Coordinates of C-alpha atoms in Angstrom, one line a residue:
M1 CA 90.9 92.7 -249.8
E2 CA 92.0 96.3 -250.2
N3 CA 88.4 97.5 -250.4
E4 CA 87.2 95.5 -247.5
P5 CA 87.4 98.3 -244.9
K6 CA 85.4 100.6 -247.2
L7 CA 82.9 97.8 -247.8
L8 CA 82.5 97.3 -244.0
W9 CA 82.1 101.0 -243.5
W10 CA 79.4 101.2 -246.1
I11 CA 77.6 98.3 -244.5
F12 CA 77.9 100.0 -241.1
F13 CA 76.2 103.1 -242.6
T14 CA 73.5 101.4 -244.6
I15 CA 72.3 98.3 -242.7
P16 CA 70.0 100.4 -240.5
L17 CA 68.3 101.6 -243.6
L18 CA 67.1 98.1 -244.3
I19 CA 64.9 98.5 -241.2
S20 CA 61.3 99.5 -242.1
N21 CA 60.7 103.2 -242.5
M22 CA 57.8 102.6 -240.1
Q23 CA 60.4 103.1 -237.4
N24 CA 60.9 106.7 -238.4
C25 CA 59.2 109.6 -236.7
A26 CA 55.4 109.6 -236.6
Y27 CA 53.6 111.0 -239.6
G28 CA 53.9 114.8 -239.7
E29 CA 56.9 115.0 -237.5
P30 CA 60.4 115.9 -238.8
Q31 CA 62.7 112.9 -239.6
V32 CA 65.2 114.2 -237.0
P33 CA 64.4 116.3 -233.9
C34 CA 66.7 119.2 -234.9
Y35 CA 68.6 120.7 -237.7
F36 CA 71.7 123.0 -237.3
V37 CA 73.1 125.0 -240.2
F38 CA 76.6 126.4 -240.5
G39 CA 77.9 128.2 -243.5
D40 CA 78.1 131.2 -245.8
S41 CA 75.6 133.2 -247.9
L42 CA 74.4 130.0 -249.6
F43 CA 72.8 129.1 -246.2
D44 CA 72.5 132.5 -244.4
N45 CA 68.9 133.3 -243.5
G46 CA 69.5 136.7 -241.8
N47 CA 72.4 136.3 -239.4
N48 CA 74.2 139.2 -241.2
N49 CA 71.3 141.7 -240.8
N50 CA 72.6 143.2 -237.6
L51 CA 76.3 143.3 -238.6
S52 CA 78.3 146.2 -239.9
T53 CA 78.8 144.6 -243.3
L54 CA 78.2 145.1 -247.0
A55 CA 77.1 141.5 -247.2
K56 CA 73.4 142.0 -246.5
A57 CA 70.3 140.9 -248.3
N58 CA 67.5 142.2 -246.0
Y59 CA 66.0 144.5 -248.6
T60 CA 64.0 144.2 -251.8
P61 CA 64.3 142.7 -254.4
Y62 CA 65.7 140.0 -252.1
G63 CA 62.8 137.9 -250.8
F64 CA 60.7 138.9 -253.8
D65 CA 59.1 135.4 -253.9
F66 CA 59.5 134.7 -250.2
S67 CA 56.5 134.5 -247.9
K68 CA 58.1 136.8 -245.3
G69 CA 59.6 139.2 -247.8
P70 CA 63.3 140.2 -247.4
T71 CA 64.8 138.4 -244.5
G72 CA 68.5 138.4 -245.2
R73 CA 68.5 135.4 -247.5
F74 CA 70.6 136.0 -250.6
S75 CA 67.8 134.8 -252.9
N76 CA 64.4 135.7 -254.3
G77 CA 63.0 132.9 -252.1
N78 CA 64.1 129.9 -250.2
N79 CA 67.8 129.1 -250.0
T80 CA 69.5 125.7 -250.1
A81 CA 69.4 125.2 -246.3
D82 CA 65.7 126.1 -246.3
V83 CA 65.0 123.4 -249.0
I84 CA 66.9 120.8 -247.0
G85 CA 65.0 121.7 -243.8
K86 CA 61.6 121.4 -245.6
L87 CA 62.6 118.0 -247.0
L88 CA 63.6 116.9 -243.5
G89 CA 60.0 117.6 -242.5
F90 CA 60.4 120.9 -240.6
D91 CA 57.3 123.0 -241.2
D92 CA 58.8 126.2 -239.7
Y93 CA 62.0 127.8 -240.9
I94 CA 65.0 127.2 -238.7
P95 CA 65.7 130.4 -236.7
T96 CA 68.8 132.6 -236.9
F97 CA 71.1 132.6 -233.9
N98 CA 69.7 135.9 -232.6
E99 CA 66.1 134.8 -233.0
A100 CA 66.8 131.5 -231.3
K101 CA 68.5 133.2 -228.3
A102 CA 65.7 135.8 -227.9
T103 CA 62.8 133.3 -228.2
K104 CA 64.4 130.2 -226.6
N105 CA 63.3 128.4 -229.8
I106 CA 66.3 126.2 -229.7
L107 CA 65.4 122.5 -229.5
R108 CA 64.6 122.2 -233.2
G109 CA 67.9 123.8 -234.4
V110 CA 69.6 127.0 -235.2
N111 CA 71.0 128.6 -238.4
Y112 CA 74.4 130.2 -237.8
A113 CA 75.4 130.8 -241.4
S114 CA 76.9 134.2 -242.4
G115 CA 77.3 135.7 -245.8
S116 CA 81.0 136.2 -246.8
A117 CA 82.2 134.0 -243.9
G118 CA 84.9 131.4 -244.3
I119 CA 87.0 128.7 -242.7
R120 CA 89.7 131.3 -242.1
N121 CA 88.8 134.1 -239.7
E122 CA 90.0 136.9 -242.0
S123 CA 88.1 135.7 -245.1
G124 CA 85.5 138.3 -246.1
L125 CA 86.5 140.8 -243.4
L126 CA 88.6 143.1 -245.5
A127 CA 86.2 143.0 -248.4
V128 CA 82.8 143.6 -246.8
G129 CA 83.2 144.2 -243.1
D130 CA 82.0 142.1 -240.2
V131 CA 81.3 138.4 -240.9
I132 CA 80.7 135.4 -238.6
S133 CA 83.5 133.0 -239.4
M134 CA 83.3 129.3 -238.8
D135 CA 85.1 129.6 -235.5
E136 CA 82.6 132.3 -234.4
Q137 CA 79.7 130.1 -235.5
L138 CA 81.0 127.3 -233.4
Q139 CA 81.2 129.7 -230.5
N140 CA 77.6 130.7 -231.1
H141 CA 76.7 127.0 -231.1
R142 CA 78.3 126.7 -227.7
V143 CA 75.9 129.4 -226.4
I144 CA 72.9 127.5 -227.8
I145 CA 74.1 124.2 -226.3
S146 CA 74.2 125.9 -222.9
L147 CA 70.6 127.0 -223.3
I148 CA 69.6 123.5 -224.5
T149 CA 71.3 122.0 -221.4
E150 CA 69.3 124.4 -219.2
V151 CA 66.0 123.4 -221.0
L152 CA 66.7 119.6 -220.9
G153 CA 68.1 119.7 -217.4
N154 CA 71.5 118.2 -217.8
K155 CA 74.4 117.8 -220.2
D156 CA 73.8 114.1 -220.9
S157 CA 70.3 114.8 -222.1
A158 CA 71.6 117.7 -224.2
M159 CA 74.3 115.5 -225.8
K160 CA 71.7 112.8 -226.5
H161 CA 69.4 115.3 -228.2
L162 CA 72.2 116.8 -230.3
S163 CA 73.5 113.4 -231.4
K164 CA 70.2 112.9 -233.2
C165 CA 70.3 116.1 -235.2
I166 CA 71.3 116.8 -238.8
Y167 CA 74.1 119.3 -239.2
T168 CA 74.8 120.8 -242.6
I169 CA 78.0 122.9 -243.3
D170 CA 78.8 124.9 -246.4
M171 CA 82.2 126.6 -245.9
G172 CA 85.2 127.4 -248.0
N173 CA 83.8 129.4 -250.9
N174 CA 84.8 132.7 -249.5
D175 CA 88.2 131.5 -248.5
Y176 CA 88.8 131.6 -252.3
T177 CA 86.6 134.3 -253.7
M178 CA 87.0 136.7 -250.8
N179 CA 90.5 135.9 -249.7
Y180 CA 92.8 133.9 -252.0
F181 CA 91.6 135.5 -255.3
L182 CA 91.7 139.0 -253.8
P183 CA 95.5 139.7 -253.8
Q184 CA 94.9 143.4 -253.5
L185 CA 93.5 142.7 -250.0
Y186 CA 95.0 139.4 -248.9
N187 CA 98.5 137.9 -249.2
T188 CA 97.4 134.2 -249.1
S189 CA 98.1 133.8 -252.8
R190 CA 101.6 135.0 -252.3
Q191 CA 102.1 132.7 -249.2
F192 CA 100.7 129.5 -250.7
N193 CA 100.2 127.9 -254.1
V194 CA 96.7 126.5 -254.7
H195 CA 97.7 123.0 -253.4
Q196 CA 99.3 124.4 -250.3
Y197 CA 96.3 126.6 -249.6
A198 CA 93.9 123.8 -250.0
T199 CA 95.9 121.8 -247.5
V200 CA 96.0 124.7 -245.0
L201 CA 92.2 125.1 -245.3
I202 CA 91.6 121.4 -244.9
Q203 CA 93.7 121.3 -241.7
Q204 CA 91.8 124.1 -240.1
Y205 CA 88.5 122.8 -241.3
S206 CA 89.3 119.4 -239.9
Q207 CA 89.8 120.9 -236.4
Q208 CA 86.6 122.8 -236.7
L209 CA 84.6 119.7 -237.6
K210 CA 86.2 117.8 -234.7
S211 CA 85.1 120.6 -232.4
L212 CA 81.6 120.2 -233.8
Y213 CA 81.8 116.5 -233.0
D214 CA 83.1 117.3 -229.5
L215 CA 80.0 119.5 -229.1
G216 CA 77.7 116.5 -229.7
A217 CA 77.3 116.5 -233.5
R218 CA 77.2 113.0 -235.1
K219 CA 75.2 113.3 -238.3
V220 CA 77.1 115.9 -240.3
A221 CA 76.7 116.7 -244.0
V222 CA 79.8 118.6 -245.4
A223 CA 79.1 120.4 -248.6
G224 CA 81.7 120.7 -251.3
L225 CA 82.3 124.0 -252.9
L226 CA 80.3 125.3 -255.9
Q227 CA 81.6 126.2 -259.3
S228 CA 82.7 129.6 -258.1
G229 CA 84.4 130.4 -261.4
C230 CA 81.1 130.3 -263.2
S231 CA 79.4 133.2 -261.3
P232 CA 78.5 136.5 -263.1
N233 CA 80.9 138.2 -260.6
A234 CA 83.9 135.9 -261.5
L235 CA 83.2 136.3 -265.3
A236 CA 83.0 140.1 -265.0
T237 CA 86.1 140.3 -262.8
Y238 CA 88.5 137.9 -264.6
G239 CA 87.0 137.0 -268.0
T240 CA 87.1 133.5 -269.3
N241 CA 89.8 133.5 -272.0
G242 CA 87.5 131.5 -274.3
S243 CA 86.2 129.2 -271.6
S244 CA 82.7 129.2 -270.2
C245 CA 84.0 129.8 -266.7
V246 CA 87.0 131.1 -264.9
E247 CA 89.1 127.9 -264.9
M248 CA 91.8 129.1 -262.4
I249 CA 89.1 129.5 -259.7
N250 CA 87.2 126.3 -260.5
N251 CA 90.5 124.4 -260.6
A252 CA 91.5 125.7 -257.2
V253 CA 88.1 124.9 -255.7
Q254 CA 88.3 121.4 -257.1
I255 CA 91.6 120.8 -255.4
F256 CA 89.9 121.7 -252.1
N257 CA 86.9 119.5 -252.9
S258 CA 89.2 116.5 -253.7
K259 CA 90.5 116.6 -250.1
L260 CA 87.0 116.6 -248.5
I261 CA 86.2 112.9 -249.1
P262 CA 89.5 111.8 -247.4
L263 CA 88.7 114.2 -244.6
V264 CA 85.2 112.7 -244.1
T265 CA 86.6 109.2 -244.3
N266 CA 89.2 110.0 -241.7
L267 CA 86.7 111.6 -239.3
N268 CA 84.4 108.6 -239.5
A269 CA 87.3 106.2 -238.9
N270 CA 88.7 108.0 -235.9
L271 CA 85.7 109.6 -234.1
P272 CA 83.4 107.0 -232.4
G273 CA 79.9 107.2 -233.6
A274 CA 80.7 109.8 -236.2
K275 CA 78.5 109.8 -239.4
F276 CA 80.0 112.5 -241.6
T277 CA 79.1 112.6 -245.3
Y278 CA 80.2 114.6 -248.3
I279 CA 77.8 116.3 -250.6
N280 CA 79.2 116.9 -254.0
L281 CA 77.8 120.3 -254.6
Y282 CA 80.3 121.1 -257.4
Q283 CA 78.8 118.3 -259.5
I284 CA 75.2 119.0 -258.6
D285 CA 75.8 122.7 -259.3
A286 CA 77.4 122.0 -262.7
E287 CA 74.5 119.8 -263.7
S288 CA 71.8 122.1 -262.2
T289 CA 72.6 124.9 -264.6
R290 CA 71.3 122.8 -267.5
A291 CA 67.8 123.5 -266.3
F292 CA 68.1 127.2 -266.9
R293 CA 67.9 129.4 -269.9
F294 CA 70.2 132.1 -268.4
T295 CA 73.1 130.6 -266.6
R296 CA 75.8 133.4 -266.5
V297 CA 73.9 136.6 -265.9
A298 CA 72.1 137.9 -262.8
C299 CA 68.3 138.1 -262.5
C300 CA 68.4 141.5 -260.7
N301 CA 70.1 144.7 -261.6
L302 CA 73.4 144.9 -259.7
T303 CA 75.2 147.5 -257.7
S304 CA 79.0 147.9 -257.6
T305 CA 79.1 145.4 -254.8
G306 CA 77.6 142.7 -257.0
L307 CA 74.4 142.6 -254.9
C308 CA 70.9 143.5 -256.1
D309 CA 70.1 147.2 -256.6
P310 CA 67.3 148.0 -254.1
S311 CA 65.7 150.5 -256.4
T312 CA 64.8 148.0 -259.1
I313 CA 62.7 144.9 -259.6
P314 CA 64.1 141.6 -260.7
C315 CA 63.7 139.7 -264.0
P316 CA 60.0 138.7 -264.6
D317 CA 60.7 134.9 -264.8
R318 CA 63.0 133.9 -262.0
T319 CA 62.7 130.2 -262.8
Q320 CA 64.8 130.8 -266.0
Y321 CA 67.8 132.2 -264.2
A322 CA 70.5 130.2 -262.3
F323 CA 71.8 133.3 -260.5
Y324 CA 69.7 135.9 -258.7
D325 CA 72.6 138.4 -258.2
S326 CA 76.3 138.2 -259.2
A327 CA 77.0 135.1 -257.0
H328 CA 73.9 133.6 -255.4
P329 CA 71.4 131.0 -256.7
T330 CA 67.8 131.8 -257.4
E331 CA 65.3 129.8 -255.5
A332 CA 64.7 127.6 -258.5
R333 CA 68.4 126.6 -258.5
A334 CA 68.4 126.3 -254.7
L335 CA 65.6 123.7 -255.1
I336 CA 67.8 121.6 -257.3
L337 CA 70.8 121.9 -255.0
G338 CA 68.8 121.1 -251.9
R339 CA 66.8 118.2 -253.4
R340 CA 69.9 116.4 -254.7
A341 CA 71.8 117.0 -251.4
Y342 CA 68.8 115.4 -249.7
R343 CA 68.3 112.6 -252.1
V344 CA 70.9 111.8 -254.7
Q345 CA 70.2 111.5 -258.4
S346 CA 73.7 110.2 -259.2
L347 CA 75.8 107.9 -257.0
T348 CA 78.5 110.5 -257.1
D349 CA 76.3 113.2 -255.6
A350 CA 77.2 112.2 -252.0
F351 CA 79.6 109.9 -250.2
P352 CA 78.8 107.7 -248.4
V353 CA 75.1 108.7 -248.1
D354 CA 72.8 111.5 -248.9
I355 CA 71.0 113.6 -246.2
S356 CA 67.8 111.5 -246.5
L357 CA 69.8 108.4 -245.5
L358 CA 71.9 110.2 -242.9
A359 CA 68.7 111.2 -241.1
Q360 CA 67.8 107.5 -240.7
L361 CA 71.1 106.4 -239.2

């Protein structure tokens, strides 16, 4: 009987999926009316372009294979959020916050993600300059909700609209790589051991996710952290001591990830109508690298910041590289990450459901 609540919860989530897919949106329409994106450089589509920051990717060779050229995506092409958006049925790319405000193109969603941003407000700031932290991204979302309320006429209509949207959130990577593991700039590693730090992060993240729920979000996919210790930047900075990756970073990240499923479970149990789900990006990321010939080196020539050198062209076959620069996936790898987040290949890729099923709830 111990597993009965979990079983009931699973049934609650999945029974609607037994209903015929004929009840989904009409052919050619997205599976949900809107898609909102929060996160860091894995999802950033240009929000950092106007900031005073080193974390920018609005120049070549970024966008080398992208239809619009360099846009601010830390990739040669589509990033993971773009891939998920396409799989959800959105023909057009989700606009950045500034684009959405300027054009009033808000009803189909907004991307708020910011390269180098974190759960903690100070993450990334001392290392690269201005970033849009998770708290600030939520504040930007409040601005958009006000505009949506104006367009739809009243708050009830806005909340009904927002409750049908998909929300994806990728936060926490920079709270490690651009905070905890930068002791020359931050004192968090002296304040907390890795278990304490993960707990502190989860506590703050929990409040942020509850704030998102209070702002109307119901269908929320929370991404686990990647194998940050396997990036070219981590390998060059710390060395591996005989391992294939920097284990102290990966171990710390996994402690944080291990707390996300209980967090998701708690949110669903205590927030009426909440449908949070966990995407196991760490596992997907680990398995995705098997598809590539070059898994620990960058596709582009790097500057001292670890970003691509604007005066050079990238490697000729981007499909063979897992990393485009010292930290960010190529489009080929983003396709794997996005596709498995959308539709699982393994039962442990997501809990309790993947994004394709979340969209149908």
